[in-house]
Amino acid sequence: MELPQALMLGAELGGRVRSARAAGLVDEWLAEASGFRGSHLGTTRALGWLALARRRANAGEVGGVLRACERGLAALDEHQATFGSQELRALSSSHGAELAELGTRTALASGDARRLLRWAERWRATALSIPWAGAEHDAATTADLAALRAQHSRLAEARSAGQPTERLQARATRLEQAVRQRLFHERGSGETASALDVPELLDALREDDTTLVELTEVDGELHALVAGRGRVRHLHVGPALAASKAVDFSLFTLRQASRGRRTQVEAAGARLQQAVLGRALDRVGESRVVVSGTSTLQGVPWGLLPALADRPFSSTPSARLWLRARSARPADPDRRVMLVGPGLGSGGAEVPAVAAQDPKAQVLDGDGATVAASLAALDGAALAHVAAHGHFREDSPLFSSLVMSDGPLLVHDLQRLERPPHRVVLSACESGVMAPVGDQELLGLAAALLSMGTAGVVSSLAEVDDAATVEVMVALHASLRAGGGLGDALLAARQAAEGDPVMAATAASFTVLGT
């Protein structure tokens, strides 16, 4: 074990012993470990700053703790920026967990809501916030991705024929490992994510008549920072475990309702609102709302909450990403594309229904909806609607995919677009699922689009009914054609679904990520 890590472990164990001698030893070990703040390794520098922050915490120096935590996280920012792989950046965020936790806990104890908001943001979704620059895959990676796509087609054929798939799956796994390892060696741009400017955020929220509710977890308790109308309020919500259980129950309820079974949807929504937001929305009036949950609360079906059901809202991994999305503009405002993948229960029935009302939209379906053609259509589109089966890979989120006519369109493929689509609608089941990775990081299809610069993504968080999805999507696109934003469009879809339990559950299963 390296010396600074050994010293930090000794200090942690010594801190559990209540004696003057133990306290003295802890201070000595922390003092020695803090001497590594000048190391050439970013992770070791961060350990040195963590040691200093803990010494200052023991001495009750609030400002000193926060300055040391900031310096430690800045060292890790530089470390993250050396990686070209978003997955590696996200995984490396775990090195900052203790610094971020100590900083947030200290900010909470200070009683300053603005300070707490800044620290709730400081280490949130930094891998997604790093400025994105598209780049072509090298020849070997391009070849491996093409081979992987072909291998998935063989796997699908073997499964449908009831044939053994072990050898085919092993080959696909080896190809994935080759791609991951090659991308792990890509060098980063050196750019780091910018810190949240709270006054800038408050100005933007006032201009848009929007309220931000940002959730943060400290020592197992959920807290809400409510920002809007020029101020930030702090409210204690309750146990984080209760919130997670309420989310699981709400998703189960929506799945049951989408299958036409009798469920207590309203009761699930009320329970969810109390557990996740408490009284955070009691004083927001008629304003729009944007919610930023913790990484473990990104799968919340916000449309089920009574306080959000009748207003435009969106969610975001971080307030910084919302600010960036707010300022994004489409490369070609008039270009709209609609993609239909194979094997859908509805056959992508919403696409011809929507296209009939929008004859200028480009439609790719059948054999024409290949991965290459789909990527060309998505590049720079103002609005992209994708009706295709999605496969979320919790074990390796950047291999999550959309199924096109010749195989899977992977997140790795999307990340090489020259210009990201401005807004994306994903109508397939569970297309908005993201995986918590590292510390307060997220990976998945929707997260990747936001990180690339896509302003907003409409996607589902639960199983949805095919026929009801058609009606929801038709209502959503009608609102978009009338000039509404994604939040307005999804509100219109929820309103159109009133009185039909299955359609209402389907509409509530969709959410807006971004703006």
Coordinates of C-alpha atoms in Angstrom, one line a residue, residues 13-509:
L13 CA -9.0 3.9 12.3
G14 CA -7.4 6.1 14.9
G15 CA -10.3 8.5 14.7
R16 CA -12.6 5.7 16.1
V17 CA -10.6 5.6 19.4
R18 CA -11.5 8.3 21.9
S19 CA -8.3 9.2 23.7
A20 CA -5.9 12.1 23.7
R21 CA -3.1 9.8 22.5
A22 CA -5.1 8.6 19.5
A23 CA -6.1 12.1 18.6
G24 CA -2.5 13.1 18.6
L25 CA -1.5 10.2 16.4
V26 CA -4.3 11.0 14.0
D27 CA -3.2 14.6 13.6
E28 CA 0.4 13.4 13.0
W29 CA -0.6 11.0 10.3
L30 CA -2.9 13.5 8.6
A31 CA -0.1 16.1 8.8
E32 CA 2.3 13.7 7.1
A33 CA -0.2 12.7 4.5
S34 CA -1.0 16.3 3.7
G35 CA 2.6 16.7 2.6
F36 CA 1.8 14.8 -0.6
R37 CA -0.2 17.8 -1.9
G38 CA 2.7 18.6 -4.3
S39 CA 2.8 15.1 -5.9
H40 CA 3.0 14.9 -9.7
L41 CA 0.1 12.4 -9.5
G42 CA -3.3 14.0 -9.4
T43 CA -4.9 11.2 -7.3
T44 CA -2.0 11.4 -4.7
R45 CA -2.3 15.2 -4.6
A46 CA -6.0 14.8 -3.9
L47 CA -5.2 12.5 -1.0
G48 CA -2.9 15.2 0.4
W49 CA -5.6 17.8 0.2
L50 CA -8.1 15.4 1.8
A51 CA -5.7 14.9 4.7
L52 CA -5.4 18.7 5.1
A53 CA -9.2 19.1 4.9
R54 CA -9.7 16.5 7.6
R55 CA -7.1 18.3 9.9
R56 CA -9.0 21.5 9.4
A57 CA -12.3 19.8 10.0
N58 CA -10.9 18.5 13.3
A59 CA -9.9 22.1 14.1
G60 CA -13.4 23.5 13.2
E61 CA -12.1 25.6 10.3
V62 CA -15.1 25.7 7.9
G63 CA -13.4 27.9 5.3
G64 CA -10.2 26.0 5.5
V65 CA -12.0 22.7 4.9
L66 CA -13.8 24.0 1.9
R67 CA -10.7 25.5 0.3
A68 CA -8.8 22.2 0.8
C69 CA -11.6 20.1 -0.6
E70 CA -11.8 22.5 -3.6
R71 CA -8.0 22.1 -4.3
G72 CA -8.2 18.4 -4.0
L73 CA -11.1 18.2 -6.5
A74 CA -9.3 20.6 -8.8
A75 CA -6.4 18.1 -8.9
L76 CA -8.8 15.3 -9.8
D77 CA -10.4 17.6 -12.5
E78 CA -7.0 17.8 -14.1
H79 CA -6.6 14.0 -13.8
Q80 CA -10.0 13.3 -15.4
A81 CA -9.2 15.7 -18.3
T82 CA -6.3 13.4 -19.3
F83 CA -8.7 10.6 -20.3
G84 CA -10.3 10.6 -23.7
S85 CA -12.7 7.8 -22.6
Q86 CA -15.9 9.1 -21.0
E87 CA -16.3 5.8 -19.2
L88 CA -12.8 6.1 -17.7
R89 CA -13.5 9.7 -16.6
A90 CA -16.7 8.6 -14.9
L91 CA -15.0 5.7 -13.2
S92 CA -12.2 7.9 -12.0
S93 CA -14.6 10.2 -10.2
S94 CA -14.7 7.7 -7.3
H95 CA -11.4 9.2 -6.2
G96 CA -13.2 12.4 -5.3
A97 CA -16.0 10.8 -3.3
E98 CA -14.6 11.6 0.2
L99 CA -13.6 15.1 -0.8
A100 CA -17.0 15.9 -2.2
E101 CA -18.8 14.3 0.7
L102 CA -16.7 16.3 3.3
G103 CA -17.2 19.5 1.3
T104 CA -21.0 19.0 1.0
R105 CA -21.4 18.1 4.7
T106 CA -19.4 21.1 5.7
A107 CA -21.4 23.4 3.5
L108 CA -24.6 21.9 5.0
A109 CA -23.5 22.6 8.5
S110 CA -22.6 26.2 7.6
G111 CA -26.3 27.0 7.0
D112 CA -25.6 28.8 3.8
A113 CA -28.0 27.6 1.1
R114 CA -26.0 29.1 -1.8
R115 CA -22.8 27.5 -0.6
L116 CA -24.6 24.1 -0.3
L117 CA -26.0 24.4 -3.8
R118 CA -22.5 25.1 -5.2
W119 CA -21.1 22.0 -3.3
A120 CA -24.0 19.8 -4.3
E121 CA -23.0 20.7 -7.9
R122 CA -19.2 20.6 -7.4
W123 CA -18.7 16.9 -8.2
R124 CA -21.9 16.1 -10.0
A125 CA -21.8 14.7 -13.5
T126 CA -18.4 16.2 -14.2
A127 CA -17.6 13.6 -16.8
L128 CA -20.8 14.7 -18.7
S129 CA -19.9 18.4 -18.3
I130 CA -16.4 18.3 -19.8
P131 CA -16.6 20.1 -23.2
W132 CA -17.2 17.5 -26.0
A133 CA -15.4 17.3 -29.3
G134 CA -16.4 14.6 -31.8
A135 CA -13.6 12.6 -33.4
E136 CA -13.4 9.7 -35.8
H137 CA -12.6 6.3 -34.5
D138 CA -9.3 4.9 -35.6
A139 CA -9.3 2.1 -38.2
A140 CA -9.0 -0.7 -35.7
T141 CA -11.9 0.5 -33.5
T142 CA -14.1 1.1 -36.6
A143 CA -13.4 -2.4 -37.8
D144 CA -14.1 -3.9 -34.3
L145 CA -17.4 -2.0 -34.0
A146 CA -18.4 -3.3 -37.5
A147 CA -17.5 -6.8 -36.5
L148 CA -19.4 -6.5 -33.2
R149 CA -22.5 -5.3 -35.1
A150 CA -22.3 -8.3 -37.4
Q151 CA -21.8 -10.6 -34.4
H152 CA -24.9 -9.2 -32.7
S153 CA -26.8 -10.0 -35.9
R154 CA -25.6 -13.6 -35.8
L155 CA -26.5 -13.8 -32.1
A156 CA -30.1 -12.7 -32.9
E157 CA -30.4 -15.2 -35.7
A158 CA -29.1 -18.0 -33.5
R159 CA -31.5 -17.2 -30.6
S160 CA -34.5 -17.0 -33.0
A161 CA -33.5 -20.4 -34.4
G162 CA -33.0 -21.9 -30.9
Q163 CA -29.3 -22.6 -31.6
P164 CA -26.4 -22.4 -29.0
T165 CA -25.0 -18.9 -28.6
E166 CA -22.1 -19.4 -26.1
R167 CA -19.3 -19.1 -28.7
L168 CA -21.0 -16.2 -30.5
Q169 CA -21.5 -14.4 -27.2
A170 CA -17.8 -15.0 -26.2
R171 CA -16.7 -13.5 -29.5
A172 CA -18.9 -10.4 -29.0
T173 CA -17.5 -10.0 -25.5
R174 CA -13.9 -10.2 -26.8
L175 CA -14.7 -7.5 -29.4
E176 CA -16.2 -5.2 -26.7
Q177 CA -13.1 -5.6 -24.5
A178 CA -10.9 -4.7 -27.4
V179 CA -12.9 -1.6 -28.1
R180 CA -12.9 -0.6 -24.4
Q181 CA -9.2 -1.1 -24.0
R182 CA -8.4 0.9 -27.1
L183 CA -10.6 3.8 -26.1
F184 CA -9.2 3.7 -22.5
H185 CA -5.9 4.7 -24.1
E186 CA -7.3 7.7 -25.9
R187 CA -5.9 11.0 -24.6
G188 CA -8.2 13.7 -23.3
S189 CA -8.4 17.3 -24.4
G190 CA -7.1 18.7 -21.1
E191 CA -10.3 20.7 -20.7
T192 CA -12.1 20.6 -17.3
A193 CA -15.7 21.2 -16.4
S194 CA -16.5 24.7 -15.2
A195 CA -17.8 25.3 -11.7
L196 CA -21.4 26.4 -11.2
D197 CA -21.8 30.1 -11.1
V198 CA -24.8 30.5 -8.8
P199 CA -25.6 34.2 -9.7
E200 CA -25.6 33.2 -13.4
L201 CA -27.9 30.3 -12.7
L202 CA -30.3 32.5 -10.8
D203 CA -30.4 35.0 -13.6
A204 CA -31.2 32.3 -16.1
L205 CA -33.9 30.8 -13.9
R206 CA -35.5 34.3 -13.5
E207 CA -35.4 34.9 -17.2
D208 CA -37.1 31.6 -18.0
D209 CA -39.6 31.8 -15.0
T210 CA -38.2 28.5 -13.9
T211 CA -37.5 26.9 -10.5
L212 CA -34.6 24.5 -10.0
V213 CA -34.9 21.8 -7.4
E214 CA -31.5 20.1 -6.8
L215 CA -31.4 17.1 -4.5
T216 CA -28.3 16.1 -2.6
E217 CA -27.7 13.3 -0.1
V218 CA -25.6 13.8 3.1
D219 CA -25.2 10.9 5.5
G220 CA -28.2 9.0 4.2
E221 CA -30.5 12.0 4.3
L222 CA -32.0 13.8 1.3
H223 CA -31.9 17.6 1.0
A224 CA -33.5 19.9 -1.5
L225 CA -32.0 23.2 -2.8
V226 CA -34.8 25.2 -4.3
A227 CA -33.4 28.0 -6.6
G228 CA -35.5 30.6 -8.2
R229 CA -36.7 34.2 -8.1
G230 CA -33.2 35.3 -7.1
R231 CA -32.7 33.2 -4.0
V232 CA -31.9 29.7 -2.9
R233 CA -33.8 27.8 -0.1
H234 CA -32.7 24.7 1.7
L235 CA -35.2 22.1 2.9
H236 CA -34.6 18.7 4.5
V237 CA -36.6 16.0 2.6
G238 CA -36.1 12.8 4.5
P239 CA -34.3 9.4 4.3
A240 CA -32.7 8.7 1.0
L241 CA -33.7 5.0 1.3
A242 CA -37.3 5.9 1.5
A243 CA -37.0 7.9 -1.7
S244 CA -35.4 5.0 -3.5
K245 CA -38.1 2.6 -2.4
A246 CA -40.8 5.1 -3.5
V247 CA -39.2 5.3 -7.0
D248 CA -39.1 1.5 -7.3
F249 CA -42.8 1.3 -6.3
S250 CA -43.8 4.1 -8.7
L251 CA -42.1 2.4 -11.6
F252 CA -43.7 -1.0 -10.7
T253 CA -47.1 0.8 -10.6
L254 CA -46.6 2.4 -14.0
R255 CA -45.6 -1.0 -15.5
Q256 CA -48.8 -2.6 -14.2
A257 CA -50.9 0.3 -15.4
S258 CA -49.4 0.2 -18.9
R259 CA -50.6 -3.5 -19.0
G260 CA -54.1 -2.4 -18.3
R261 CA -54.1 -3.7 -14.7
R262 CA -55.8 -1.8 -11.9
T263 CA -53.3 0.1 -9.8
Q264 CA -53.1 2.9 -7.3
V265 CA -51.3 5.3 -9.6
E266 CA -52.4 8.5 -7.8
A267 CA -51.3 7.0 -4.4
A268 CA -47.9 6.0 -5.9
G269 CA -47.5 9.6 -7.2
A270 CA -48.3 11.2 -3.9
R271 CA -46.0 8.8 -2.0
L272 CA -43.2 9.5 -4.5
Q273 CA -43.6 13.3 -4.2
Q274 CA -43.4 13.2 -0.4
A275 CA -40.4 10.9 -0.4
V276 CA -38.4 12.6 -3.1
L277 CA -39.3 16.3 -2.9
G278 CA -41.1 16.7 0.4
R279 CA -42.4 20.3 0.5
A280 CA -39.9 21.7 -2.0
L281 CA -42.6 22.7 -4.5
D282 CA -45.0 24.3 -2.0
R283 CA -43.9 27.9 -2.9
V284 CA -43.0 27.8 -6.6
G285 CA -46.3 29.2 -7.9
E286 CA -46.9 28.5 -11.6
S287 CA -43.3 28.5 -12.7
R288 CA -41.7 25.8 -14.8
V289 CA -39.6 23.3 -12.9
V290 CA -36.3 21.6 -13.6
V291 CA -35.2 18.9 -11.2
S292 CA -31.7 17.6 -10.7
G293 CA -31.7 14.4 -8.7
T294 CA -28.8 12.5 -7.3
S295 CA -27.2 9.9 -9.5
T296 CA -29.3 7.2 -7.8
L297 CA -32.5 9.2 -8.3
Q298 CA -32.2 9.8 -12.1
G299 CA -34.9 7.2 -12.8
V300 CA -37.7 9.1 -11.2
P301 CA -41.0 9.3 -13.3
W302 CA -41.5 12.9 -12.5
G303 CA -44.7 13.2 -14.5
L304 CA -46.4 11.0 -11.8
L305 CA -45.9 13.7 -9.1
P306 CA -49.1 15.7 -8.5
A307 CA -47.2 19.0 -8.2
L308 CA -45.6 18.4 -11.7
A309 CA -48.3 16.7 -13.6
D310 CA -49.9 19.9 -14.8
R311 CA -46.9 22.1 -15.5
P312 CA -44.0 21.9 -18.0
F313 CA -40.9 20.4 -16.3
S314 CA -37.6 18.7 -17.2
S315 CA -34.9 16.9 -15.3
T316 CA -31.1 17.2 -15.6
P317 CA -28.0 15.4 -14.2
S318 CA -26.7 18.8 -13.1
A319 CA -27.6 22.5 -13.1
R320 CA -24.4 23.2 -15.2
L321 CA -25.7 20.8 -17.9
W322 CA -29.1 22.6 -17.8
L323 CA -27.4 25.9 -18.3
R324 CA -25.4 24.5 -21.3
A325 CA -28.5 22.9 -22.8
R326 CA -30.4 26.1 -22.4
S327 CA -27.9 28.0 -24.6
A328 CA -27.6 25.3 -27.3
R329 CA -28.9 26.0 -30.8
P330 CA -29.7 23.6 -33.7
A331 CA -27.2 23.4 -36.5
D332 CA -30.0 23.2 -39.1
P333 CA -33.3 24.5 -37.5
D334 CA -35.5 23.0 -40.3
R335 CA -34.1 19.5 -40.5
R336 CA -36.2 16.8 -38.8
V337 CA -35.6 13.1 -39.1
M338 CA -37.6 10.0 -38.0
L339 CA -36.0 6.6 -37.7
V340 CA -37.8 3.2 -37.4
G341 CA -36.0 0.1 -36.3
P342 CA -37.1 -3.5 -36.8
G343 CA -39.2 -5.8 -34.6
L344 CA -41.4 -3.2 -32.9
G345 CA -44.7 -4.4 -31.6
S346 CA -46.4 -1.3 -33.1
G347 CA -44.2 -1.3 -36.2
G348 CA -43.2 2.3 -35.3
A349 CA -46.8 3.3 -36.0
E350 CA -46.4 6.8 -34.6
V351 CA -43.9 7.7 -37.4
P352 CA -46.3 7.6 -40.3
A353 CA -48.9 9.3 -38.2
V354 CA -46.5 12.1 -37.3
A355 CA -44.9 12.3 -40.7
A356 CA -48.3 12.8 -42.3
Q357 CA -48.5 16.0 -40.4
D358 CA -44.9 16.9 -41.2
P359 CA -44.2 16.1 -44.8
K360 CA -40.8 17.7 -44.8
A361 CA -39.4 15.3 -42.2
Q362 CA -37.0 12.7 -43.4
V363 CA -38.1 9.1 -42.7
L364 CA -35.8 6.1 -42.6
D365 CA -37.4 2.7 -42.1
G366 CA -37.1 -0.9 -43.3
D367 CA -33.8 -1.8 -44.9
G368 CA -33.0 1.8 -45.3
A369 CA -32.7 2.4 -41.6
T370 CA -29.1 1.1 -41.3
V371 CA -26.6 2.3 -38.7
A372 CA -24.6 4.4 -41.2
A373 CA -27.7 6.0 -42.7
S374 CA -29.2 6.7 -39.3
L375 CA -25.9 8.4 -38.1
A376 CA -25.9 10.5 -41.2
A377 CA -29.5 11.6 -40.6
L378 CA -28.9 12.3 -36.9
D379 CA -25.9 14.5 -37.5
G380 CA -26.9 18.1 -37.0
A381 CA -30.7 17.4 -37.0
A382 CA -32.9 19.9 -35.2
L383 CA -35.3 17.1 -34.1
A384 CA -34.8 13.4 -34.3
H385 CA -37.5 10.8 -33.4
V386 CA -36.2 7.3 -33.0
A387 CA -38.7 4.4 -32.8
A388 CA -36.4 1.5 -32.2
H389 CA -35.8 -1.2 -29.6
G390 CA -33.3 0.0 -27.1
H391 CA -31.0 -2.2 -25.1
F392 CA -29.5 -0.7 -21.9
R393 CA -26.3 -2.4 -20.7
E394 CA -25.9 -1.8 -17.0
D395 CA -22.6 -3.8 -17.1
S396 CA -21.2 -1.5 -19.8
P397 CA -23.4 1.5 -20.5
L398 CA -21.5 2.8 -23.5
F399 CA -22.4 -0.4 -25.3
S400 CA -26.1 0.4 -24.8
S401 CA -27.7 0.5 -28.2
L402 CA -30.7 1.2 -30.5
V403 CA -31.5 -1.7 -32.9
M404 CA -31.4 -0.6 -36.5
S405 CA -32.0 -2.7 -39.6
D406 CA -28.4 -4.0 -39.8
G407 CA -27.6 -4.2 -36.1
P408 CA -27.1 -2.1 -33.0
L409 CA -26.3 1.6 -33.1
L410 CA -24.1 1.9 -30.1
V411 CA -23.4 4.9 -27.8
H412 CA -19.9 4.6 -29.0
D413 CA -21.2 5.3 -32.6
L414 CA -23.2 8.3 -31.4
Q415 CA -20.1 9.9 -29.7
R416 CA -18.4 10.2 -33.1
L417 CA -21.1 12.5 -34.6
E418 CA -19.7 15.7 -35.9
R419 CA -22.8 17.7 -34.7
P420 CA -25.2 16.2 -32.2
P421 CA -28.9 16.3 -32.9
H422 CA -30.4 19.2 -31.1
R423 CA -33.5 17.4 -29.7
V424 CA -34.2 13.7 -29.6
V425 CA -37.3 11.8 -28.9
L426 CA -36.8 8.1 -28.0
S427 CA -40.2 6.3 -28.0
A428 CA -39.0 2.8 -27.0
C429 CA -39.5 1.2 -23.6
E430 CA -37.0 2.2 -20.9
S431 CA -34.9 4.3 -23.4
G432 CA -34.0 6.9 -20.7
V433 CA -32.4 4.5 -18.2
M434 CA -29.0 5.5 -17.0
A435 CA -26.5 3.8 -14.7
P436 CA -24.8 5.5 -11.7
V437 CA -21.0 5.1 -12.2
G438 CA -18.1 6.2 -10.0
D439 CA -19.3 9.0 -7.8
Q440 CA -22.3 11.1 -8.9
E441 CA -21.7 10.1 -12.6
L442 CA -24.1 8.7 -15.1
L443 CA -23.7 6.7 -18.3
G444 CA -26.2 5.6 -20.9
L445 CA -27.8 6.6 -24.2
A446 CA -29.6 9.7 -22.9
A447 CA -26.6 10.8 -20.8
A448 CA -24.3 10.5 -23.8
L449 CA -26.5 12.7 -25.9
L450 CA -26.6 15.4 -23.3
S451 CA -22.8 15.2 -22.8
M452 CA -22.3 15.7 -26.6
G453 CA -24.4 18.9 -26.6
T454 CA -28.0 17.7 -27.3
A455 CA -30.3 20.2 -25.6
G456 CA -33.1 17.8 -24.7
V457 CA -34.1 14.2 -24.8
V458 CA -37.6 12.7 -24.3
S459 CA -37.4 9.1 -23.2
S460 CA -39.2 6.5 -21.2
L461 CA -38.3 5.2 -17.8
A462 CA -40.6 2.2 -17.7
E463 CA -42.4 -0.3 -19.9
V464 CA -44.9 1.5 -22.1
D465 CA -48.0 0.3 -24.1
D466 CA -47.4 0.3 -27.8
A467 CA -50.8 1.6 -28.9
A468 CA -50.9 4.3 -26.2
T469 CA -47.3 5.4 -27.1
V470 CA -48.6 6.2 -30.6
E471 CA -51.2 8.6 -29.2
V472 CA -48.7 10.1 -26.8
M473 CA -46.2 10.7 -29.5
V474 CA -48.7 12.2 -31.9
A475 CA -49.8 14.7 -29.2
L476 CA -46.2 15.5 -28.3
H477 CA -45.2 16.3 -31.9
A478 CA -48.3 18.4 -32.5
S479 CA -47.2 20.6 -29.6
L480 CA -43.6 20.8 -31.0
R481 CA -44.9 21.9 -34.4
A482 CA -46.9 24.6 -32.7
G483 CA -43.6 26.0 -31.3
G484 CA -43.6 24.5 -27.8
G485 CA -40.5 23.2 -26.0
L486 CA -40.1 19.6 -24.9
G487 CA -41.5 20.3 -21.5
D488 CA -44.6 21.9 -23.0
A489 CA -45.0 19.1 -25.5
L490 CA -44.9 16.4 -22.9
L491 CA -47.4 18.4 -20.8
A492 CA -49.7 18.4 -23.9
A493 CA -49.3 14.7 -24.2
R494 CA -50.2 14.2 -20.5
Q495 CA -53.3 16.4 -21.0
A496 CA -54.4 14.4 -24.1
A497 CA -54.1 11.2 -22.1
E498 CA -56.5 12.3 -19.3
G499 CA -59.4 9.9 -18.8
D500 CA -57.5 6.9 -20.3
P501 CA -55.6 5.0 -17.6
V502 CA -53.3 3.1 -19.9
M503 CA -52.5 6.2 -22.0
A504 CA -52.0 8.3 -18.9
A505 CA -49.6 5.8 -17.4
T506 CA -47.7 5.8 -20.7
A507 CA -47.5 9.6 -20.8
A508 CA -46.3 9.6 -17.2
S509 CA -43.5 7.1 -18.0

